[in-house]
């Protein structure tokens, strides 16, 4: 089976390409550095020729309100048009748990717009809502840093390893289209501040992590359960401490 992975050289995409190839599939890594640009359409027709499945795990280089909306809507419209022309049978997209619950986030508004385009396009589809990745903990902490203090809201979070995300997306991609959404998450829930405190501590990062009920997450106010999935989520296997104990180059 030929699967084209949009964003196939990134964190999730590269892992997904490797996994699918190990399973005997023809997995094509499509990204600007392989000659495929979803914003302009460059290389899409060639990449999608003969493909059964397209998997979009690409991400916007900017989270600024206008830029992130333009990225996801423009690239998704182009992808859907070229996928339809190539008679792609299954369109898979990676999105975020809580997308529909956090409209104050510019990033999640853009992801919601992306999902609306996919569900209305007429191509059989599957949308995978994943929780935050362990690999993004440092970036989350940086975004929440005020001086030498990291301020985080007192909410629940259920993050997962990128390896588990790639495995989950791969299983969906080679299966029948869901024409709906599935949630995937890590095996453990944490308080947001506890998670970041552990992550920074493992790197000997001296910043102090404090709870602040008014702290925002990438511009959004969060409720207690905004970032965690429903009870029927499919859970990954890698626990946070296990991930932290890996050699840094393997993360």
mmCIF file of C-alpha atoms in Angstrom, residues 6 29-38 40-44 47:
data_model
loop_
_atom_site.group_PDB
_atom_site.id
_atom_site.type_symbol
_atom_site.label_atom_id
_atom_site.label_comp_id
_atom_site.label_asym_id
_atom_site.label_seq_id
_atom_site.Cartn_x
_atom_site.Cartn_y
_atom_site.Cartn_z
ATOM 1 C CA UNK A 6 2.739 15.018 4.734
ATOM 2 C CA UNK A 29 7.959 11.291 3.116
ATOM 3 C CA UNK A 30 6.488 14.498 1.681
ATOM 4 C CA UNK A 31 7.836 17.813 2.959
ATOM 5 C CA UNK A 32 9.409 20.969 1.564
ATOM 6 C CA UNK A 33 12.863 19.393 1.836
ATOM 7 C CA UNK A 34 11.691 16.488 -0.344
ATOM 8 C CA UNK A 35 10.174 18.800 -2.968
ATOM 9 C CA UNK A 36 6.567 18.877 -1.712
ATOM 10 C CA UNK A 37 5.022 22.156 -0.583
ATOM 11 C CA UNK A 38 1.403 22.013 0.552
ATOM 12 C CA UNK A 40 1.871 26.191 -3.045
ATOM 13 C CA UNK A 41 0.892 22.720 -4.272
ATOM 14 C CA UNK A 42 4.403 22.096 -5.583
ATOM 15 C CA UNK A 43 5.124 18.376 -5.928
ATOM 16 C CA UNK A 44 1.741 17.219 -4.607
ATOM 17 C CA UNK A 47 3.768 12.535 -4.613
#
